[in-house]
Amino acid sequence: MTESTSRGKFITFEGIDGAGKTTQAEMLVVALREKQELPISFVREPGGDPISESIRKLLLHSEEIMSDRAEALLMIASRAQLTDKVILPYLMDGRWVVADRYADSTLAYQGGGRGLSSTALKEINYFGTYTLKPDLTFFLDISVEEANNRMSVSRDRIEKEGDEFQERVRDFYTNLHTEEPERVILIDGKKSIDAIHNEIWSIVNEKLMP
Ligand code: ADP
Ligand code: TYD
């Protein structure tokens, strides 16, 4: 590993299923790779490391009924592994990391969606993230109806939860943006893919580039 004097930046994408996170995260990675000298890393949650990917299979495709708390703890276990083994070493090396979902997803889905205690989830997240917080988070906001139109017919266990669940998740993200407007940037996900990318690119340049 090469030594670096400054920590890399950590950018996350959040929103309900089908909001356009993967599309935009991948476009940002391409744009950053063209601009930055150091490699840019891209991870997804739950997953992004062999152990975390095994936990992902359990979480999204388990046929057994999973308790809400077991679901929350597995999400955070997957995050702890990814943070310790992948994200933190990269950031310490001066690389930038772009993540398709991170700790806010647990607050929104297991807190907003399932109704688990926000205070408890924040504490466990604090432990599971090794206290890491994103420098910048893009919340891509679209209606549940629009998301349903965009999503494929094959849905994982959590995507099958239904419209009311997704509405609660969306409301939670909206509140998060109100609480932390400097970090959690609300982006209108209905705009065209290129228009959203240009908006995100100009915010990244304005807030994170020297
Ligand atoms: P997510 O990662 O949030 O689930 P994706 O990036 O996988 O969302 O996008 C879901 C679907 O919607 C894909 O088919 C993608 O091509 C499409 N899509 C993404 N962004 C837009 C957009 N701004 N307008 C229309 N369709 C979009
Ligand atoms: P993901 O692969 O991002 O699905 P999509 O690309 O369709 O948005 O995430 C899988 C599912 O896991 C998604 O429904 C959101 C859910 N999830 C949680 O419930 N809590 C979490 O902490 C995370 C990271 C994801």
Tab-separated table of C-alpha atoms and ligand atoms in Angstrom, residues 13-22 44-47 56 59-60 71-72 74-76 78-79 100-110 114 125 151 156-160 165-166 169 173, ligand 2:
chain	number	residue	atom	x	y	z
A	13	PHE	CA	-26.038	6.905	-2.798
A	14	GLU	CA	-29.379	6.354	-1.088
A	15	GLY	CA	-33.051	6.105	-2.018
A	16	ILE	CA	-35.859	3.598	-2.448
A	17	ASP	CA	-35.430	0.580	-4.715
A	18	GLY	CA	-35.477	1.645	-8.369
A	19	ALA	CA	-34.591	5.313	-7.687
A	20	GLY	CA	-31.544	5.228	-9.981
A	21	LYS	CA	-28.744	4.824	-7.410
A	22	THR	CA	-26.727	2.190	-9.268
A	44	ARG	CA	-22.422	-1.982	-2.930
A	45	GLU	CA	-24.358	-2.840	0.197
A	46	PRO	CA	-25.228	-5.320	1.468
A	47	GLY	CA	-22.129	-6.971	-0.044
A	56	ARG	CA	-26.306	-10.563	1.309
A	59	LEU	CA	-30.622	-11.326	3.714
A	60	LEU	CA	-32.182	-11.052	0.278
A	71	GLU	CA	-32.241	-8.448	9.565
A	72	ALA	CA	-30.906	-5.186	11.041
A	74	LEU	CA	-27.038	-8.810	9.566
A	75	MET	CA	-27.134	-5.587	7.522
A	76	ILE	CA	-24.780	-3.994	10.036
A	78	SER	CA	-22.139	-6.989	6.495
A	79	ARG	CA	-21.292	-3.273	6.788
A	100	ASP	CA	-24.354	2.120	-3.524
A	101	ARG	CA	-26.101	2.339	-0.088
A	102	TYR	CA	-24.502	2.582	3.365
A	103	ALA	CA	-25.584	3.112	6.994
A	104	ASP	CA	-28.515	5.429	6.145
A	105	SER	CA	-30.194	2.470	4.402
A	106	THR	CA	-30.479	0.636	7.728
A	107	LEU	CA	-32.034	3.691	9.390
A	108	ALA	CA	-34.483	4.109	6.488
A	109	TYR	CA	-35.432	0.441	5.893
A	110	GLN	CA	-35.127	-1.213	9.294
A	114	ARG	CA	-39.799	-1.955	9.814
A	125	ASN	CA	-24.481	1.573	13.139
A	151	MET	CA	-38.268	-2.024	-11.423
A	156	ASP	CA	-35.747	-9.674	-3.698
A	157	ARG	CA	-37.237	-10.302	-0.241
A	158	ILE	CA	-37.162	-6.634	0.839
A	159	GLU	CA	-38.267	-5.219	-2.536
A	160	LYS	CA	-41.400	-7.385	-2.188
A	165	PHE	CA	-43.273	0.039	3.272
A	166	GLN	CA	-41.492	1.894	0.448
A	169	VAL	CA	-38.633	4.396	3.690
A	173	TYR	CA	-34.931	9.658	3.752
B	2	TYD	P1	-29.893	-3.142	-3.377
B	2	TYD	O1	-29.035	-4.211	-3.918
B	2	TYD	O2	-29.304	-1.781	-3.287
B	2	TYD	O3	-31.222	-3.092	-4.228
B	2	TYD	P2	-31.589	-2.000	-5.318
B	2	TYD	O4	-30.392	-1.824	-6.223
B	2	TYD	O5	-32.768	-2.589	-6.019
B	2	TYD	O6	-31.930	-0.731	-4.592
B	2	TYD	O7	-30.378	-3.477	-1.907
B	2	TYD	C1	-31.021	-4.650	-1.617
B	2	TYD	C2	-32.133	-4.429	-0.621
B	2	TYD	O8	-31.613	-4.356	0.711
B	2	TYD	C3	-32.935	-3.162	-0.858
B	2	TYD	O9	-34.310	-3.510	-0.891
B	2	TYD	C4	-32.649	-2.316	0.360
B	2	TYD	C5	-32.279	-3.311	1.417
B	2	TYD	N1	-31.399	-2.808	2.487
B	2	TYD	C6	-31.895	-2.692	3.780
B	2	TYD	O10	-33.082	-3.008	4.038
B	2	TYD	N2	-31.084	-2.227	4.784
B	2	TYD	C7	-29.771	-1.910	4.552
B	2	TYD	O11	-29.052	-1.500	5.505
B	2	TYD	C8	-29.268	-2.039	3.210
B	2	TYD	C9	-27.829	-1.704	2.912
B	2	TYD	C10	-30.112	-2.498	2.213
